[in-house]
mmCIF file of C-alpha atoms in Angstrom:
data_model
loop_
_atom_site.group_PDB
_atom_site.id
_atom_site.type_symbol
_atom_site.label_atom_id
_atom_site.label_comp_id
_atom_site.label_asym_id
_atom_site.label_seq_id
_atom_site.Cartn_x
_atom_site.Cartn_y
_atom_site.Cartn_z
ATOM 1 C CA MET A 733 97.015 45.486 64.611
ATOM 2 C CA TRP A 734 94.665 48.332 63.794
ATOM 3 C CA GLU A 735 93.109 46.228 61.040
ATOM 4 C CA LEU A 736 92.307 43.500 63.567
ATOM 5 C CA VAL A 737 90.706 46.028 65.884
ATOM 6 C CA LYS A 738 88.574 47.357 63.048
ATOM 7 C CA ALA A 739 87.607 43.841 61.974
ATOM 8 C CA GLY A 740 86.478 43.021 65.501
ATOM 9 C CA GLY A 741 83.754 45.648 65.402
ATOM 10 C CA TRP A 742 82.684 48.191 67.968
ATOM 11 C CA LEU A 743 83.070 45.728 70.883
ATOM 12 C CA MET A 744 86.826 45.906 70.443
ATOM 13 C CA THR A 745 86.737 49.427 71.897
ATOM 14 C CA PRO A 746 85.737 48.360 75.462
ATOM 15 C CA ILE A 747 88.099 45.389 75.237
ATOM 16 C CA VAL A 748 91.002 47.683 74.344
ATOM 17 C CA VAL A 749 90.043 50.046 77.179
ATOM 18 C CA CYS A 750 90.013 47.107 79.607
ATOM 19 C CA SER A 751 93.447 46.023 78.393
ATOM 20 C CA ILE A 752 94.887 49.499 78.978
ATOM 21 C CA LEU A 753 93.362 49.728 82.467
ATOM 22 C CA ALA A 754 94.628 46.273 83.367
ATOM 23 C CA LEU A 755 98.142 47.114 82.183
ATOM 24 C CA VAL A 756 98.214 50.363 84.170
ATOM 25 C CA ILE A 757 96.971 48.647 87.345
ATOM 26 C CA ILE A 758 99.456 45.785 87.008
ATOM 27 C CA ILE A 759 102.391 48.189 86.613
ATOM 28 C CA GLU A 760 101.238 50.422 89.474
ATOM 29 C CA ARG A 761 100.555 47.557 91.902
ATOM 30 C CA SER A 762 103.806 45.806 90.991
ATOM 31 C CA HIS A 763 105.669 48.955 91.969
ATOM 32 C CA THR A 764 103.619 49.540 95.131
ATOM 33 C CA LEU A 765 103.517 45.981 96.492
ATOM 34 C CA GLN A 766 107.264 45.511 96.719
ATOM 35 C CA PHE A 767 107.894 43.591 99.922
ATOM 36 C CA ASN A 768 110.979 45.542 100.968
ATOM 37 C CA LYS A 769 109.177 48.862 100.644
ATOM 38 C CA ILE A 770 106.209 47.763 102.742
ATOM 39 C CA VAL A 771 107.912 45.513 105.313
ATOM 40 C CA PRO A 772 111.523 46.651 105.750
ATOM 41 C CA THR A 773 113.863 44.156 107.357
ATOM 42 C CA ARG A 774 115.084 44.650 110.942
ATOM 43 C CA LEU A 775 112.734 47.576 111.613
ATOM 44 C CA ARG A 776 111.313 45.942 114.738
ATOM 45 C CA GLU A 777 114.784 45.070 116.005
ATOM 46 C CA GLN A 778 115.935 48.654 115.536
ATOM 47 C CA LEU A 779 112.971 50.058 117.481
ATOM 48 C CA ILE A 780 113.406 47.590 120.342
ATOM 49 C CA THR A 781 117.159 48.254 120.503
ATOM 50 C CA ARG A 782 116.576 51.997 120.666
ATOM 51 C CA LEU A 783 114.014 51.499 123.435
ATOM 52 C CA ARG A 784 116.411 49.346 125.441
ATOM 53 C CA GLU A 785 119.239 51.813 125.056
ATOM 54 C CA ASN A 786 117.350 55.068 125.633
ATOM 55 C CA GLY A 787 114.308 53.887 127.575
ATOM 56 C CA ASP A 788 111.980 55.714 125.188
ATOM 57 C CA ILE A 789 111.668 57.006 121.628
ATOM 58 C CA GLY A 790 110.665 60.583 120.951
ATOM 59 C CA ARG A 791 107.326 61.311 119.357
ATOM 60 C CA THR A 792 109.008 63.088 116.446
ATOM 61 C CA GLN A 793 111.128 60.041 115.677
ATOM 62 C CA LEU A 794 108.101 57.749 115.850
ATOM 63 C CA MET A 795 106.137 60.012 113.517
ATOM 64 C CA ASN A 796 108.997 59.828 111.008
ATOM 65 C CA VAL A 797 108.913 56.036 111.222
ATOM 66 C CA LYS A 798 105.121 56.065 110.678
ATOM 67 C CA GLU A 799 105.366 58.072 107.491
ATOM 68 C CA LYS A 800 108.030 55.954 105.780
ATOM 69 C CA THR A 801 106.582 52.450 105.516
ATOM 70 C CA ALA A 802 103.366 50.551 106.227
ATOM 71 C CA LEU A 803 104.993 48.334 108.857
ATOM 72 C CA GLY A 804 106.576 51.396 110.436
ATOM 73 C CA ASP A 805 103.127 52.973 110.695
ATOM 74 C CA ILE A 806 101.792 49.953 112.598
ATOM 75 C CA LEU A 807 104.744 49.484 114.968
ATOM 76 C CA ALA A 808 105.212 53.197 115.676
ATOM 77 C CA THR A 809 101.496 53.552 116.432
ATOM 78 C CA GLY A 810 101.789 50.761 118.987
ATOM 79 C CA LEU A 811 104.751 52.455 120.662
ATOM 80 C CA LEU A 812 102.923 55.770 120.754
ATOM 81 C CA TYR A 813 100.081 54.185 122.729
ATOM 82 C CA ARG A 814 102.032 51.737 124.875
ATOM 83 C CA GLN A 815 101.724 53.942 127.963
ATOM 84 C CA TYR A 816 97.963 53.337 127.898
ATOM 85 C CA GLY A 817 98.327 49.596 128.310
ATOM 86 C CA LEU A 818 98.479 46.499 126.178
ATOM 87 C CA GLU A 819 94.814 46.525 125.153
ATOM 88 C CA SER A 820 94.929 50.088 123.835
ATOM 89 C CA MET A 821 98.234 49.442 122.105
ATOM 90 C CA THR A 822 96.921 46.313 120.372
ATOM 91 C CA MET A 823 93.684 47.983 119.313
ATOM 92 C CA HIS A 824 95.458 50.927 117.699
ATOM 93 C CA MET A 825 97.882 48.643 115.856
ATOM 94 C CA GLN A 826 94.995 46.562 114.520
ATOM 95 C CA ASN A 827 93.250 49.702 113.281
ATOM 96 C CA ARG A 828 96.365 50.915 111.477
ATOM 97 C CA ALA A 829 96.918 47.453 109.981
ATOM 98 C CA SER A 830 93.366 47.492 108.588
ATOM 99 C CA VAL A 831 93.982 50.909 107.033
ATOM 100 C CA GLN A 832 97.261 49.783 105.477
ATOM 101 C CA VAL A 833 95.756 46.582 104.058
ATOM 102 C CA HIS A 834 92.895 48.595 102.565
ATOM 103 C CA GLN A 835 95.400 50.867 100.842
ATOM 104 C CA LEU A 836 97.322 47.872 99.527
ATOM 105 C CA GLU A 837 94.109 46.483 98.018
ATOM 106 C CA LYS A 838 93.542 49.656 96.006
ATOM 107 C CA ASN A 839 92.476 48.873 92.401
ATOM 108 C CA ILE A 840 92.874 45.119 92.970
ATOM 109 C CA ASN A 841 89.125 44.554 92.682
ATOM 110 C CA MET A 842 89.107 46.540 89.452
ATOM 111 C CA LEU A 843 91.682 44.126 88.069
ATOM 112 C CA GLY A 844 89.481 41.178 89.017
ATOM 113 C CA THR A 845 86.477 42.860 87.413
ATOM 114 C CA ILE A 846 88.387 43.340 84.163
ATOM 115 C CA GLY A 847 89.398 39.689 84.230
ATOM 116 C CA ALA A 848 85.730 38.734 84.608
ATOM 117 C CA ILE A 849 84.099 41.007 82.016
ATOM 118 C CA ALA A 850 86.712 40.778 79.243
ATOM 119 C CA PRO A 851 85.708 37.197 78.263
ATOM 120 C CA LEU A 852 82.053 38.228 78.407
ATOM 121 C CA LEU A 853 82.733 41.073 76.011
ATOM 122 C CA GLY A 854 84.506 38.613 73.731
ATOM 123 C CA LEU A 855 81.572 36.217 73.990
ATOM 124 C CA LEU A 856 79.178 39.017 73.152
ATOM 125 C CA GLY A 857 81.272 39.825 70.106
ATOM 126 C CA THR A 858 81.142 36.183 69.103
ATOM 127 C CA VAL A 859 77.351 36.114 69.324
ATOM 128 C CA LEU A 860 77.013 39.326 67.351
ATOM 129 C CA GLY A 861 79.449 38.064 64.723
ATOM 130 C CA ILE A 862 77.511 34.825 64.261
ATOM 131 C CA ILE A 863 74.250 36.751 64.043
ATOM 132 C CA SER A 864 75.697 38.981 61.351
ATOM 133 C CA SER A 865 76.894 35.890 59.473
ATOM 134 C CA PHE A 866 73.421 34.344 59.459
ATOM 135 C CA LEU A 867 71.943 37.636 58.353
ATOM 136 C CA ALA A 868 74.464 37.737 55.544
ATOM 137 C CA ILE A 869 73.369 34.264 54.434
ATOM 138 C CA THR A 870 69.788 35.417 54.110
ATOM 139 C CA ASP A 871 70.968 38.402 52.080
ATOM 140 C CA GLY A 872 72.713 36.212 49.539
ATOM 141 C CA ALA A 873 76.134 35.548 51.064
ATOM 142 C CA MET A 874 76.347 32.254 49.217
ATOM 143 C CA GLN A 875 77.037 34.272 46.075
ATOM 144 C CA ASP A 876 79.429 36.659 47.965
ATOM 145 C CA PRO A 877 81.461 34.751 50.617
ATOM 146 C CA THR A 878 83.124 37.962 51.834
ATOM 147 C CA MET A 879 79.846 38.958 53.480
ATOM 148 C CA LEU A 880 79.878 35.722 55.480
ATOM 149 C CA ALA A 881 83.590 35.998 56.319
ATOM 150 C CA ALA A 882 83.137 39.421 57.906
ATOM 151 C CA GLY A 883 80.828 38.085 60.617
ATOM 152 C CA VAL A 884 82.966 35.012 61.289
ATOM 153 C CA SER A 885 86.145 37.088 61.600
ATOM 154 C CA GLN A 886 84.393 39.465 64.016
ATOM 155 C CA ALA A 887 83.338 36.519 66.181
ATOM 156 C CA LEU A 888 86.823 35.017 66.296
ATOM 157 C CA ILE A 889 88.699 38.300 66.837
ATOM 158 C CA THR A 890 86.554 39.504 69.736
ATOM 159 C CA THR A 891 86.722 36.104 71.435
ATOM 160 C CA ALA A 892 90.494 35.958 71.155
ATOM 161 C CA ALA A 893 90.874 39.580 72.299
ATOM 162 C CA GLY A 894 88.701 38.993 75.368
ATOM 163 C CA MET A 895 90.756 35.959 76.377
ATOM 164 C CA ILE A 896 94.056 37.769 75.806
ATOM 165 C CA VAL A 897 92.957 40.546 78.167
ATOM 166 C CA ALA A 898 91.292 38.308 80.773
ATOM 167 C CA ILE A 899 94.038 35.735 81.334
ATOM 168 C CA PRO A 900 96.829 38.139 82.417
ATOM 169 C CA ALA A 901 94.337 40.206 84.437
ATOM 170 C CA LEU A 902 93.147 37.173 86.422
ATOM 171 C CA VAL A 903 96.689 35.884 86.955
ATOM 172 C CA ALA A 904 97.810 39.287 88.263
ATOM 173 C CA TYR A 905 94.684 39.565 90.417
ATOM 174 C CA ARG A 906 95.349 36.249 92.139
ATOM 175 C CA TYR A 907 99.041 37.059 92.526
ATOM 176 C CA PHE A 908 98.409 40.433 94.137
ATOM 177 C CA GLN A 909 95.764 38.950 96.418
ATOM 178 C CA ARG A 910 98.269 36.379 97.666
ATOM 179 C CA ARG A 911 100.931 39.027 98.083
ATOM 180 C CA ILE A 912 98.609 41.124 100.258
ATOM 181 C CA ILE A 913 97.740 38.081 102.391
ATOM 182 C CA ASP A 914 101.441 37.416 102.945
ATOM 183 C CA ILE A 915 102.073 41.068 103.834
ATOM 184 C CA ASN A 916 99.161 41.083 106.293
ATOM 185 C CA ALA A 917 100.506 37.924 107.932
ATOM 186 C CA HIS A 918 103.887 39.620 108.268
ATOM 187 C CA PHE A 919 102.194 42.631 109.872
ATOM 188 C CA GLU A 920 100.627 40.374 112.507
ATOM 189 C CA THR A 921 103.888 38.497 113.106
ATOM 190 C CA GLN A 922 105.967 41.627 113.570
ATOM 191 C CA ALA A 923 103.382 43.255 115.850
ATOM 192 C CA GLY A 924 103.144 40.124 117.997
ATOM 193 C CA LEU A 925 106.924 39.825 118.253
ATOM 194 C CA MET A 926 107.218 43.465 119.281
ATOM 195 C CA ILE A 927 104.644 43.029 122.053
ATOM 196 C CA GLN A 928 106.445 39.898 123.251
ATOM 197 C CA GLU A 929 109.785 41.698 123.302
ATOM 198 C CA LEU A 930 108.272 44.629 125.188
ATOM 199 C CA TYR A 931 107.160 42.137 127.824
ATOM 200 C CA ASP A 932 110.462 40.273 127.859
ATOM 201 C CA TYR A 933 112.537 43.433 128.277
ATOM 202 C CA GLN A 934 109.970 45.090 130.583
ATOM 203 C CA LEU A 935 109.492 48.039 128.260
ATOM 204 C CA LEU A 936 105.733 48.382 128.672
ATOM 205 C CA GLU A 937 104.798 51.414 130.723
ATOM 206 C CA ASN A 938 102.113 49.604 132.725
ATOM 207 C CA ILE A 939 104.540 46.932 133.979
ATOM 208 C CA HIS A 940 106.094 49.395 136.389
ATOM 209 C CA THR A 941 102.720 50.571 137.654
ATOM 210 C CA LEU A 942 101.177 47.143 138.117
ATOM 211 C CA ALA A 943 103.812 45.862 140.531
ATOM 212 C CA PRO A 944 103.238 48.457 143.300
ATOM 213 C CA ALA A 945 99.491 48.107 142.938
ATOM 214 C CA ASN A 946 99.680 44.324 143.259
ATOM 215 C CA SER A 947 102.011 44.662 146.240
ATOM 216 C CA THR A 948 99.576 47.016 147.941
ATOM 217 C CA VAL A 949 96.703 44.629 147.343
ATOM 218 C CA ALA A 950 98.760 41.765 148.761
ATOM 219 C CA MET A 951 99.694 43.800 151.839
ATOM 220 C CA ASP A 952 96.058 44.769 152.413
ATOM 221 C CA GLU A 953 95.010 41.126 152.092
ATOM 222 C CA HIS A 954 97.705 40.070 154.558
ATOM 223 C CA ALA A 955 96.631 42.727 157.053
ATOM 224 C CA ARG A 956 92.990 41.689 156.732
ATOM 225 C CA VAL A 957 93.899 38.044 157.431
ATOM 226 C CA GLN A 958 95.888 39.064 160.499
ATOM 227 C CA LEU A 959 93.016 41.233 161.722
ATOM 228 C CA ASP A 960 90.514 38.385 161.270
ATOM 229 C CA ALA A 961 92.851 36.052 163.119
ATOM 230 C CA GLY A 962 93.128 38.543 165.969
ATOM 231 C CA LEU A 963 89.364 38.914 166.231
ATOM 232 C CA ASP A 964 88.911 35.139 166.318
ATOM 233 C CA THR A 965 91.486 34.912 169.131
ATOM 234 C CA ASP A 966 89.671 37.556 171.147
ATOM 235 C CA LYS A 967 86.378 35.662 170.720
ATOM 236 C CA VAL A 968 87.995 32.463 171.992
ATOM 237 C CA ASN A 969 89.465 34.257 175.017
ATOM 238 C CA MET A 970 86.119 35.857 175.875
ATOM 239 C CA ALA A 971 84.332 32.529 175.587
ATOM 240 C CA THR A 972 86.821 30.819 177.999
ATOM 241 C CA PRO A 973 85.662 31.137 181.701
#
């Protein structure tokens, strides 16, 4: 293996560095982007059940849920701000979801960059190897074929090395991108279901405050209609001789 690296010339050094970086990122992201660790099953159901049984969840408990998983961070943030209304609750959950998705995308772009530049490094090695071969021909390589073979081997080795690094990097890049899209979709689904269940079970704080206010408005409207009707009756009575 070391002989192949030496035969590939100095361009094999950045290609080897790219391969090491790609391997480290793939291992780290594979461990981090495990679906069960990011989106635990039945978390939303557990929070809604606790709300229905106790009427509320303590701030300390919600903070513990936030710190454990990405989905827990989003759902617990929504519950922390539910007393301020649906709009505030939704806005804060969207902000936390954006933060979590950004953290999940960590080093993914680097993996895509490695997949893009590794073939270019191999192509550059190919060009340099061919140039060295032609230079060897002018220096009398027809009498010494080993001088010509050195440039050809450099061209082939760097090309193959660049492809070997780029193909797994691009495959992993596309796979992790799709995994993050699926996780983000699950974030949106779980948040929407939680809001719907809060409405269904009347667990939103503003539900209890909107009803009296609407009743008061309706009573004021009814009184105003009765008052207008009374004034119209008085006008008719005054107009009658």
